[in-house]
Coordinates of C-alpha atoms and ligand atoms in Angstrom, one line a residue:
Chain A
X1 CA 98.0 139.5 83.4
X2 CA 94.4 138.8 83.4
X3 CA 92.5 140.6 80.7
X4 CA 88.8 141.6 80.3
X5 CA 86.8 139.6 77.8
X6 CA 84.9 141.8 75.2
X7 CA 81.0 141.6 75.6
X8 CA 80.7 139.8 72.4
X9 CA 82.9 137.1 73.5
X10 CA 81.2 136.8 76.7
X11 CA 77.7 136.2 75.0
X12 CA 79.2 133.6 72.8
X13 CA 80.7 131.9 75.6
X14 CA 77.4 132.0 77.5
X15 CA 75.4 130.8 74.7
X16 CA 75.1 126.8 75.3
X17 CA 74.4 126.2 71.7
X18 CA 77.9 127.6 70.7
X19 CA 80.5 125.0 70.7
X20 CA 83.8 125.6 72.5
X21 CA 86.8 123.4 72.4
X22 CA 89.3 123.2 75.4
X23 CA 92.7 122.7 74.7
X24 CA 95.1 121.2 77.4
X25 CA 98.5 119.5 77.2
X26 CA 99.7 116.5 79.2
X27 CA 103.1 115.8 81.0
X28 CA 104.8 114.9 77.7
X29 CA 103.4 118.2 76.0
X30 CA 101.0 116.1 74.0
X31 CA 97.6 118.3 73.3
X32 CA 94.3 117.1 74.3
X33 CA 91.4 119.0 72.7
X34 CA 87.8 118.2 73.6
X35 CA 84.4 120.0 72.6
X36 CA 82.5 121.3 75.6
X37 CA 79.4 122.9 76.4
X38 CA 80.0 123.6 80.0
X39 CA 82.4 126.7 79.5
X40 CA 80.9 129.9 80.4
X41 CA 81.9 133.5 82.2
X42 CA 81.6 134.4 85.7
X43 CA 80.7 137.6 87.0
X44 CA 84.3 138.4 88.0
X45 CA 85.6 138.3 84.4
X46 CA 87.0 134.7 84.9
X47 CA 86.0 131.6 82.8
X48 CA 84.3 128.7 84.6
X49 CA 84.5 125.1 83.1
X50 CA 82.6 122.3 84.7
X51 CA 84.6 119.2 84.6
X52 CA 82.3 116.1 85.1
X53 CA 85.0 113.3 85.4
X54 CA 87.7 113.2 88.1
X55 CA 89.8 110.7 85.9
X56 CA 89.3 112.5 82.6
X57 CA 92.6 113.5 80.7
X58 CA 91.3 117.2 80.8
X59 CA 90.9 117.0 84.6
X60 CA 94.4 115.6 84.9
X61 CA 95.9 118.2 82.6
X62 CA 94.1 121.1 84.5
X63 CA 95.5 119.7 87.8
X64 CA 98.8 119.7 86.3
X65 CA 98.4 123.0 84.9
X66 CA 97.3 124.5 88.1
X67 CA 100.3 122.9 90.0
X68 CA 103.0 123.7 87.5
X69 CA 101.9 127.2 86.2
X70 CA 100.5 125.9 82.9
X71 CA 98.1 127.2 80.5
X72 CA 95.1 126.1 78.4
X73 CA 93.2 127.3 75.3
X74 CA 89.6 127.7 74.6
X75 CA 88.4 127.9 71.0
X76 CA 85.1 129.6 70.2
X77 CA 83.2 129.7 67.0
X78 CA 79.8 131.8 66.7
X79 CA 76.9 131.7 64.3
X80 CA 78.3 134.8 62.3
X81 CA 81.7 133.6 61.4
X82 CA 83.2 134.8 64.7
X83 CA 86.3 132.7 65.7
X84 CA 88.2 133.4 68.9
X85 CA 90.9 131.8 70.9
X86 CA 91.4 132.6 74.6
X87 CA 94.6 131.7 76.4
X88 CA 94.0 131.3 80.1
X89 CA 95.5 129.9 83.1
X90 CA 93.6 127.7 85.6
X91 CA 93.8 129.5 89.1
X92 CA 91.2 127.7 91.3
X93 CA 89.0 124.6 91.5
X94 CA 86.0 124.4 93.6
X95 CA 85.5 120.8 94.7
X96 CA 83.0 122.0 97.6
X97 CA 81.2 125.0 98.7
X98 CA 78.3 126.9 97.3
X99 CA 79.5 127.5 93.8
X100 CA 80.1 123.8 93.5
X101 CA 76.7 122.9 94.8
X102 CA 75.0 125.2 92.6
X103 CA 76.7 123.6 89.5
X104 CA 76.2 120.2 90.9
X105 CA 72.4 120.5 91.1
X106 CA 72.0 122.3 87.7
X107 CA 74.3 120.0 85.8
X108 CA 72.3 117.1 87.2
X109 CA 69.1 118.9 86.3
X110 CA 70.1 119.3 82.8
X111 CA 72.1 116.1 82.1
X112 CA 70.6 113.5 84.5
X113 CA 72.7 111.3 86.7
X114 CA 76.1 112.6 86.1
X115 CA 79.0 113.5 88.2
X116 CA 80.6 117.0 88.8
X117 CA 84.2 116.9 89.6
X118 CA 85.0 120.4 89.9
X119 CA 84.4 124.0 88.7
X120 CA 87.6 125.2 87.3
X121 CA 88.3 129.0 87.3
X122 CA 90.4 129.9 84.4
X123 CA 91.7 133.5 84.2
X124 CA 91.7 134.9 80.6
X125 CA 95.3 136.1 79.7
X126 CA 94.9 136.8 75.9
X127 CA 92.2 136.8 73.2
X128 CA 93.2 136.1 69.5
X129 CA 90.5 137.0 66.9
X130 CA 90.8 134.0 64.6
X131 CA 88.3 135.2 62.0
X132 CA 89.9 134.3 58.7
X133 CA 89.2 137.6 56.9
X134 CA 90.3 139.7 60.0
X135 CA 93.5 137.5 60.3
X136 CA 94.3 137.8 56.5
X137 CA 93.9 141.4 56.6
X138 CA 96.2 141.6 59.5
X139 CA 98.8 139.4 57.9
X140 CA 98.6 141.4 54.5
X141 CA 99.5 144.6 56.4
X142 CA 102.0 143.0 58.8
X143 CA 103.7 140.4 57.0
X144 CA 103.5 141.6 53.2
X145 CA 106.0 138.8 51.9
X146 CA 103.6 136.0 53.0
X147 CA 101.7 135.8 49.9
X148 CA 101.8 134.1 46.5
X149 CA 102.7 136.3 43.6
X150 CA 99.8 135.2 41.4
X151 CA 97.4 136.6 43.9
X152 CA 99.0 140.1 43.0
X153 CA 98.8 139.5 39.2
X154 CA 97.1 142.0 36.9
X155 CA 95.2 139.3 35.3
X156 CA 94.4 136.7 37.6
X157 CA 94.4 132.9 36.4
X158 CA 91.0 131.3 36.8
Chain B
X1 CA 104.1 140.4 119.2
X2 CA 107.4 139.0 120.2
X3 CA 107.9 135.3 121.3
X4 CA 110.9 133.4 122.3
X5 CA 111.0 130.8 119.5
X6 CA 111.7 127.0 120.6
X7 CA 112.4 126.0 116.8
X8 CA 113.7 128.3 114.3
X9 CA 114.2 126.0 111.3
X10 CA 117.5 127.7 110.6
X11 CA 119.5 124.6 109.6
X12 CA 117.0 123.4 107.1
X13 CA 115.9 124.1 103.7
X14 CA 113.3 126.8 103.6
X15 CA 110.0 126.4 101.9
X16 CA 111.2 128.4 98.7
X17 CA 114.3 126.4 98.5
X18 CA 112.4 123.1 98.7
X19 CA 110.1 124.3 96.1
X20 CA 113.0 125.1 93.9
X21 CA 114.7 121.9 94.5
X22 CA 111.7 119.7 93.6
X23 CA 110.1 121.1 90.5
X24 CA 108.2 118.0 90.0
X25 CA 106.3 118.3 93.2
X26 CA 103.6 120.9 93.2
X27 CA 104.4 124.0 95.0
X28 CA 100.9 123.9 96.8
X29 CA 101.4 120.3 98.0
X30 CA 104.7 121.4 99.4
X31 CA 103.0 124.3 101.2
X32 CA 100.5 121.9 102.7
X33 CA 103.0 119.7 103.8
X34 CA 105.0 122.5 105.7
X35 CA 101.9 123.9 107.3
X36 CA 101.1 120.6 108.5
X37 CA 104.8 120.2 109.7
X38 CA 104.9 123.5 111.5
X39 CA 101.2 124.0 112.5
X40 CA 99.3 127.3 112.4
X41 CA 98.3 130.2 114.5
X42 CA 95.3 132.1 113.9
X43 CA 95.4 136.0 114.1
X44 CA 92.6 137.9 115.8
X45 CA 92.1 139.5 112.2
X46 CA 91.7 136.0 110.8
X47 CA 89.3 134.8 113.7
X48 CA 87.1 138.1 113.0
X49 CA 85.7 136.5 109.9
X50 CA 85.0 133.1 111.3
X51 CA 81.1 132.4 111.1
X52 CA 80.1 129.5 113.0
X53 CA 77.0 129.5 111.0
X54 CA 78.9 129.0 107.8
X55 CA 82.3 127.6 108.9
X56 CA 83.3 124.3 110.5
X57 CA 84.6 125.0 113.9
X58 CA 86.1 122.7 116.5
X59 CA 83.6 121.5 119.1
X60 CA 84.8 119.5 122.1
X61 CA 81.6 117.6 121.9
X62 CA 82.7 116.2 118.6
X63 CA 84.7 113.2 119.0
X64 CA 88.0 113.8 117.1
X65 CA 90.5 110.9 118.0
X66 CA 93.6 113.3 118.6
X67 CA 94.0 116.6 120.3
X68 CA 95.4 119.9 119.1
X69 CA 99.1 120.7 119.2
X70 CA 98.8 123.3 121.6
X71 CA 96.6 121.1 123.8
X72 CA 93.8 123.9 124.0
X73 CA 90.2 123.0 123.1
X74 CA 88.8 126.2 121.5
X75 CA 86.2 126.8 118.9
X76 CA 88.7 127.3 116.1
X77 CA 88.3 126.8 112.4
X78 CA 88.6 122.9 111.8
X79 CA 91.0 123.2 109.1
X80 CA 91.7 124.9 105.8
X81 CA 91.3 124.6 102.0
X82 CA 93.8 125.7 99.3
X83 CA 92.7 127.0 95.7
X84 CA 93.5 123.6 94.1
X85 CA 91.2 121.7 96.2
X86 CA 93.8 120.3 98.6
X87 CA 92.9 120.3 102.4
X88 CA 95.3 121.2 105.1
X89 CA 94.4 119.3 108.2
X90 CA 96.1 121.3 110.7
X91 CA 95.6 122.3 114.3
X92 CA 96.5 125.5 116.3
X93 CA 100.1 125.4 117.5
X94 CA 102.0 127.4 120.2
X95 CA 103.5 130.6 118.8
X96 CA 107.0 129.6 120.2
X97 CA 107.1 126.6 117.9
X98 CA 107.1 128.9 115.0
X99 CA 103.9 128.1 113.0
X100 CA 102.6 129.8 110.0
X101 CA 100.0 132.5 110.6
X102 CA 96.6 132.5 109.1
X103 CA 95.8 136.1 108.5
X104 CA 93.8 138.5 106.4
X105 CA 95.7 139.6 103.2
X106 CA 93.7 142.1 101.0
X107 CA 90.6 141.1 103.0
X108 CA 91.0 137.4 102.3
X109 CA 92.3 134.6 104.4
X110 CA 95.9 133.9 103.7
X111 CA 98.8 132.0 105.0
X112 CA 101.8 134.1 106.1
X113 CA 105.2 133.4 107.3
X114 CA 107.6 136.0 108.6
X115 CA 105.6 138.7 107.0
X116 CA 105.6 137.2 103.6
X117 CA 102.2 136.2 101.7
X118 CA 102.4 132.5 101.1
X119 CA 98.9 131.7 99.7
X120 CA 95.3 132.2 100.0
X121 CA 93.1 129.8 102.0
X122 CA 89.4 129.2 103.0
X123 CA 88.0 127.8 106.0
X124 CA 86.0 124.5 105.7
X125 CA 82.3 124.9 105.5
X126 CA 79.7 123.4 107.9
X127 CA 77.4 120.7 106.6
X128 CA 73.5 121.5 107.2
X129 CA 73.1 118.4 109.2
X130 CA 75.2 119.8 111.9
X131 CA 72.4 121.9 113.2
X132 CA 70.0 118.8 113.4
X133 CA 69.4 116.2 116.1
X134 CA 68.3 112.5 115.4
X135 CA 64.9 111.5 116.8
X136 CA 66.4 110.4 120.0
X137 CA 67.6 113.9 120.6
X138 CA 71.4 113.4 119.8
X139 CA 73.0 116.4 117.8
X140 CA 74.0 114.8 114.6
X141 CA 77.3 116.6 114.8
X142 CA 78.1 114.2 117.4
X143 CA 77.6 111.2 115.4
X144 CA 79.4 112.1 112.3
X145 CA 82.1 114.9 111.7
X146 CA 82.7 116.5 108.3
X147 CA 85.5 117.4 106.1
X148 CA 85.0 119.3 102.8
X149 CA 83.8 115.9 101.1
X150 CA 84.0 113.1 103.8
X151 CA 82.0 112.1 106.8
X152 CA 83.8 110.5 109.6
X153 CA 82.7 108.4 112.4
X154 CA 84.7 107.5 115.4
X155 CA 83.6 104.2 116.8
X156 CA 85.6 104.4 120.0
X157 CA 87.8 107.1 121.3
X158 CA 89.3 104.8 123.7
X159 CA 92.2 102.5 122.7
X160 CA 92.6 99.6 124.7
X161 CA 96.3 99.5 124.1
X162 CA 96.6 102.1 126.7
X163 CA 95.1 100.0 129.5
X164 CA 98.5 98.1 129.7
X165 CA 100.4 101.5 129.1
X166 CA 101.2 100.2 125.7
X167 CA 99.8 103.0 123.4
X168 CA 101.7 104.1 120.6
X169 CA 104.1 106.7 121.8
X170 CA 103.2 109.4 119.2
X171 CA 99.4 109.0 120.0
X172 CA 97.3 111.2 122.6
X173 CA 94.0 109.6 122.0
X174 CA 93.2 108.5 125.7
X175 CA 94.6 111.6 127.2
X176 CA 92.6 113.6 124.6
X177 CA 89.5 111.5 125.3
X178 CA 89.9 112.0 129.0
X179 CA 90.2 115.8 128.5
X180 CA 87.3 116.2 126.3
X181 CA 85.0 114.1 128.4
X182 CA 85.9 116.5 131.3
X183 CA 85.1 119.3 128.8
X184 CA 82.2 118.0 127.2
X185 CA 80.7 115.1 129.4
X186 CA 81.2 111.5 128.4
X187 CA 79.6 110.5 125.1
X188 CA 77.1 107.5 125.2
X189 CA 77.6 104.7 122.8
X190 CA 76.2 105.6 119.3
X191 CA 73.3 103.7 118.4
X192 CA 72.5 102.3 114.8
X193 CA 69.4 104.4 114.5
X194 CA 71.2 107.6 115.1
X195 CA 73.9 106.7 112.7
X196 CA 71.5 105.8 109.9
X197 CA 69.3 108.9 110.4
X198 CA 72.2 111.2 110.5
X199 CA 73.6 109.5 107.1
X200 CA 70.2 110.0 105.6
X201 CA 70.3 113.7 106.5
X202 CA 73.7 114.2 105.2
X203 CA 72.8 112.6 101.9
X204 CA 70.2 115.3 101.4
X205 CA 73.0 118.1 100.8
X206 CA 73.8 117.7 97.1
X207 CA 77.2 117.1 96.1
X208 CA 78.5 117.5 99.6
X209 CA 80.1 114.2 100.4
X210 CA 81.9 111.4 98.5
X211 CA 83.2 109.0 101.2
X212 CA 82.5 107.6 104.6
X213 CA 85.4 106.9 107.0
X214 CA 85.1 104.8 110.1
X215 CA 87.9 104.6 112.7
X216 CA 88.4 104.4 116.2
X217 CA 90.8 103.0 119.0
X218 CA 91.6 99.3 119.2
X219 CA 89.1 97.1 121.0
X220 CA 90.9 93.9 122.3
X221 CA 87.6 92.3 123.6
X222 CA 85.7 89.7 122.3
X223 CA 85.9 85.8 122.0
X224 CA 88.9 86.3 119.6
X225 CA 91.3 89.3 119.6
X226 CA 89.5 92.3 118.0
X227 CA 86.0 90.4 117.7
X228 CA 84.2 93.2 119.6
X229 CA 85.7 95.8 117.3
X230 CA 84.8 94.1 114.3
X231 CA 81.2 93.6 115.6
X232 CA 80.8 97.3 116.4
X233 CA 82.0 98.3 112.8
X234 CA 79.6 95.6 111.2
X235 CA 76.8 97.2 113.0
X236 CA 77.7 100.7 112.3
X237 CA 78.3 99.9 108.5
X238 CA 75.0 98.2 108.4
X239 CA 73.2 101.2 109.7
X240 CA 75.0 103.5 107.2
X241 CA 74.2 101.0 104.4
X242 CA 70.4 101.2 105.0
X243 CA 70.5 104.6 103.1
X244 CA 72.2 103.4 99.9
X245 CA 70.4 102.0 96.9
X246 CA 73.6 100.0 96.2
X247 CA 75.1 97.3 98.5
X248 CA 78.6 98.9 98.4
X249 CA 79.1 102.6 99.0
X250 CA 82.5 104.5 98.9
X251 CA 83.9 103.9 102.5
X252 CA 87.2 103.5 104.3
X253 CA 87.6 101.4 107.6
X254 CA 90.8 102.3 109.4
X255 CA 91.0 99.8 112.2
X256 CA 93.2 97.1 113.8
X257 CA 94.7 94.3 111.8
X258 CA 92.0 91.9 111.5
X259 CA 92.2 88.2 110.7
X260 CA 91.0 86.8 107.4
X261 CA 87.5 85.6 109.0
X262 CA 87.0 89.0 110.4
X263 CA 87.9 90.8 107.2
X264 CA 85.5 88.4 105.2
X265 CA 82.7 89.1 107.6
X266 CA 83.4 92.9 107.0
X267 CA 83.4 92.6 103.3
X268 CA 80.4 90.1 103.0
X269 CA 78.1 91.6 105.7
X270 CA 78.5 95.4 104.9
X271 CA 78.9 97.9 102.2
X272 CA 82.5 98.4 103.1
X273 CA 84.7 99.1 99.8
X274 CA 88.3 99.6 101.6
X275 CA 90.4 98.4 104.4
X276 CA 93.2 100.4 106.0
X277 CA 95.3 99.3 108.9
X278 CA 98.2 101.3 110.2
X279 CA 101.5 99.9 110.8
X280 CA 102.5 103.5 111.9
X281 CA 106.4 102.8 111.3
X282 CA 107.8 100.4 108.6
X283 CA 110.6 99.0 110.4
X284 CA 110.1 96.2 112.9
X285 CA 112.5 97.4 115.5
X286 CA 111.1 101.0 115.5
X287 CA 107.7 99.4 115.5
X288 CA 108.3 97.3 118.6
X289 CA 109.5 100.3 120.3
X290 CA 107.1 102.9 119.1
X291 CA 103.8 100.8 119.1
X292 CA 104.3 98.4 121.9
X293 CA 100.6 97.3 122.1
X294 CA 100.5 96.6 118.3
X295 CA 103.7 94.6 118.7
X296 CA 102.6 92.4 121.7
X297 CA 99.2 91.6 120.4
X298 CA 99.7 90.9 116.8
X299 CA 103.3 91.8 115.9
X300 CA 104.9 93.4 113.0
X301 CA 105.4 90.6 110.7
X302 CA 101.8 89.3 111.2
X303 CA 100.4 92.7 110.9
X304 CA 101.9 93.0 107.6
X305 CA 100.7 89.5 106.5
X306 CA 97.1 90.5 107.4
X307 CA 97.3 93.6 105.3
X308 CA 98.7 91.5 102.4
X309 CA 95.9 88.7 102.9
X310 CA 93.1 91.4 102.9
X311 CA 94.1 92.3 99.4
X312 CA 92.6 89.0 98.3
X313 CA 89.3 90.0 100.0
X314 CA 89.0 93.7 99.2
X315 CA 91.1 93.9 96.1
X316 CA 94.2 95.8 94.9
X317 CA 93.7 99.6 95.1
X318 CA 91.4 99.0 98.2
X319 CA 94.0 98.2 100.8
X320 CA 96.3 100.6 102.7
X321 CA 98.6 101.0 105.6
X322 CA 99.1 104.5 107.3
X323 CA 102.4 105.5 108.8
X324 CA 103.2 108.6 110.9
X325 CA 106.0 110.2 108.8
X326 CA 108.9 111.2 110.8
X327 CA 108.4 109.3 113.9
X328 CA 111.0 106.7 112.6
X329 CA 113.3 109.4 113.6
X330 CA 112.2 109.9 117.1
X331 CA 114.8 109.8 119.6
X332 CA 116.6 108.0 121.2
X333 CA 116.0 104.7 119.1
X334 CA 114.8 106.0 115.9
X335 CA 117.1 106.4 112.8
X336 CA 119.7 109.0 113.0
X337 CA 119.8 110.2 109.7
X338 CA 117.0 111.1 107.3
X339 CA 118.5 109.3 104.5
X340 CA 118.6 106.2 106.1
X341 CA 115.1 106.4 107.5
X342 CA 113.8 107.2 104.0
X343 CA 115.6 104.4 102.4
X344 CA 114.4 101.8 105.0
X345 CA 110.7 103.2 104.9
X346 CA 110.5 103.3 101.1
X347 CA 112.1 99.5 100.8
X348 CA 109.4 98.4 103.2
X349 CA 106.6 100.3 101.5
X350 CA 107.7 98.6 98.2
X351 CA 107.4 95.2 99.6
X352 CA 104.0 96.0 100.6
X353 CA 103.2 97.5 97.3
X354 CA 104.4 94.5 95.5
X355 CA 101.6 92.7 97.2
X356 CA 98.9 95.3 96.4
X357 CA 99.1 97.2 99.7
X358 CA 99.6 100.9 99.4
X359 CA 101.3 103.1 102.0
X360 CA 100.2 106.6 103.0
X361 CA 101.5 108.8 105.5
X362 CA 100.4 111.7 107.9
X363 CA 103.0 114.4 108.8
X364 CA 103.8 113.6 112.5
X365 CA 102.7 116.4 114.8
X366 CA 104.1 115.9 118.4
X367 CA 101.1 116.4 120.5
X368 CA 101.2 117.3 124.3
X369 CA 99.1 114.4 125.3
X370 CA 101.6 112.0 123.9
X371 CA 104.8 110.3 125.0
X372 CA 106.7 112.0 122.3
X373 CA 105.3 115.4 123.3
X374 CA 108.9 117.0 123.4
X375 CA 110.2 115.8 120.1
X376 CA 110.3 117.3 116.8
X377 CA 109.3 116.2 113.6
X378 CA 111.4 115.9 110.3
X379 CA 112.4 118.4 107.7
X380 CA 110.3 119.6 104.8
X381 CA 112.8 118.1 102.5
X382 CA 112.3 114.6 104.2
X383 CA 108.6 114.9 103.9
X384 CA 108.6 115.9 100.3
X385 CA 110.9 113.0 99.3
X386 CA 108.6 110.6 101.4
X387 CA 105.6 111.8 99.6
X388 CA 107.4 111.6 96.2
X389 CA 108.7 108.1 97.1
X390 CA 105.3 106.7 98.2
X391 CA 103.6 108.2 95.1
X392 CA 106.4 106.8 92.9
X393 CA 105.7 103.4 94.3
X394 CA 101.9 103.7 93.4
X395 CA 102.8 104.4 90.0
X396 CA 105.4 101.7 89.6
X397 CA 103.0 99.0 91.0
X398 CA 99.6 100.5 89.4
X399 CA 98.1 101.1 92.6
X400 CA 95.3 103.7 93.0
X401 CA 94.3 105.2 96.4
X402 CA 90.9 106.6 95.5
X403 CA 89.4 105.9 98.8
X404 CA 92.1 108.0 100.8
X405 CA 92.9 110.8 98.4
X406 CA 92.7 114.6 98.4
X407 CA 89.1 114.6 98.2
X408 CA 88.0 111.6 100.3
X409 CA 90.5 112.3 103.0
X410 CA 92.9 115.3 102.5
X411 CA 95.6 114.1 105.2
X412 CA 98.1 113.0 103.1
X413 CA 100.7 114.8 100.9
X414 CA 101.5 111.5 99.1
X415 CA 98.0 110.8 98.0
X416 CA 97.5 114.4 97.0
X417 CA 99.9 113.5 94.3
X418 CA 97.7 110.6 93.2
X419 CA 95.2 113.1 91.3
X420 CA 97.6 112.5 88.3
X421 CA 97.2 108.9 88.4
Ligands
SF4_501 S1 96.5 101.9 118.1 FE1 98.2 103.3 118.5 S2 97.8 105.1 117.1 FE2 95.9 103.9 117.2 S3 94.6 104.6 118.8 FE3 95.8 103.1 119.7 S4 97.5 104.0 120.5 FE4 96.7 105.4 119.1

């Protein structure tokens, strides 16, 4: 089921200075992670990813995902220690039409003589807050055995 | 709407059964294949959202080689696009042949079968040059036709094999041409300047096109067999080439089987990058029966050898032959069983692949203007196995088919699968 991204996450995704990593898997289940600037949100709540290379591993893996109902992950890290992971499903790719043309023109204006293979539409399914202090508090509450005893000692060792 | 169905597909695996049976073949490509196999019918609701200002609609004045399955020339949407970028080249089909419906579901265009939603689709979009004329006053849409990412020019919509009543039995080219000319007046020969101007205009639309395809009926005239056909293609390719900064440009010629001298001229004197010559059916006996003109003028073995020799000129990954998938099962002299037809076709395709020639297929759709108009095409199961088999051969022999893939053509289920190569 598609979910709504928070406005904080949308702002991060749409900030070109923010790094985003896109993780896909190949046929053998081997992960492929690449840093991308060209990931942002669309008005309908989906995520758009601009793939520049038709023959890239990422593109092959996205094609495999749309064909065989696979998922992808996007990791986002913000300037204020925000860390998010979005799980999503590629549901469409624009290889022609007005949206494709708009991005084809824009990407060539900003990057020079590059190709655009397609505009991938990724439907967000789940968001995980990966901020370490948030995750540690969550684990301390939900999984109280997952801790070393010295952390609980009256007199902590330095 | 009640219609007496001539074909019910009751003894064949359904779409969902085939999807389940072949988990390695994408459902979207299987849907495309079945839609091409069974054809489509547009509901009034679907037609209500066609906007000729935005969408590509059929126009009798545009020289398409082949006719529609219902034999009616109407301004209907040219074809469809699936959400993964796969094109479905398909024409309107009589309702009694049990086609898929293109309808509106939740306000969006969709394929529907027996009331069941299958997938959303989109109409192809019209390129901007379609509204323009060349300096000599010819509408540019009559020079080049468009697909989502391809430009096509039909050099000659008359095939000389028909003159001796030896046209391919599945083909309707000359009957279609006759009909169109009655509908839309005879089309004058295309002048190189009109070609050049149309390409120049088409290239102004950013990101719109990735390849140019030239094709036409066989032309037997000239000093040597096909010399005139070669001259025409060279003239056209040179006119196209005026618009490119590089000598070579992504292009595909689908033509007769030329000899080495003719192929060398095409390669050396133009920007052409790939060569396709269709054997139509990969079996010598069936070829002799189904393609008598090709058999008489060139012959099956020589056609094959010409393809293989063209790899020395164009290179591995730049030469293909097309077949009309399912026509090898035509009655009365075709294969009796689909298993036998598949085995024979893939064996022969392998002998070509070993020599650098890749094989692509189109789904045979029996057309009213062809000899085989009363026949039926093969089962969905057969087409899926054929697509998979041809794809596996490309993987085995390291062959790419980038000049005829989902984007630069869109008419071949097997080369749709090449997106993963
Ligand atoms: S060669 Fe055969 S398939 Fe091609 S146009 Fe002529 S008759 Fe038709």
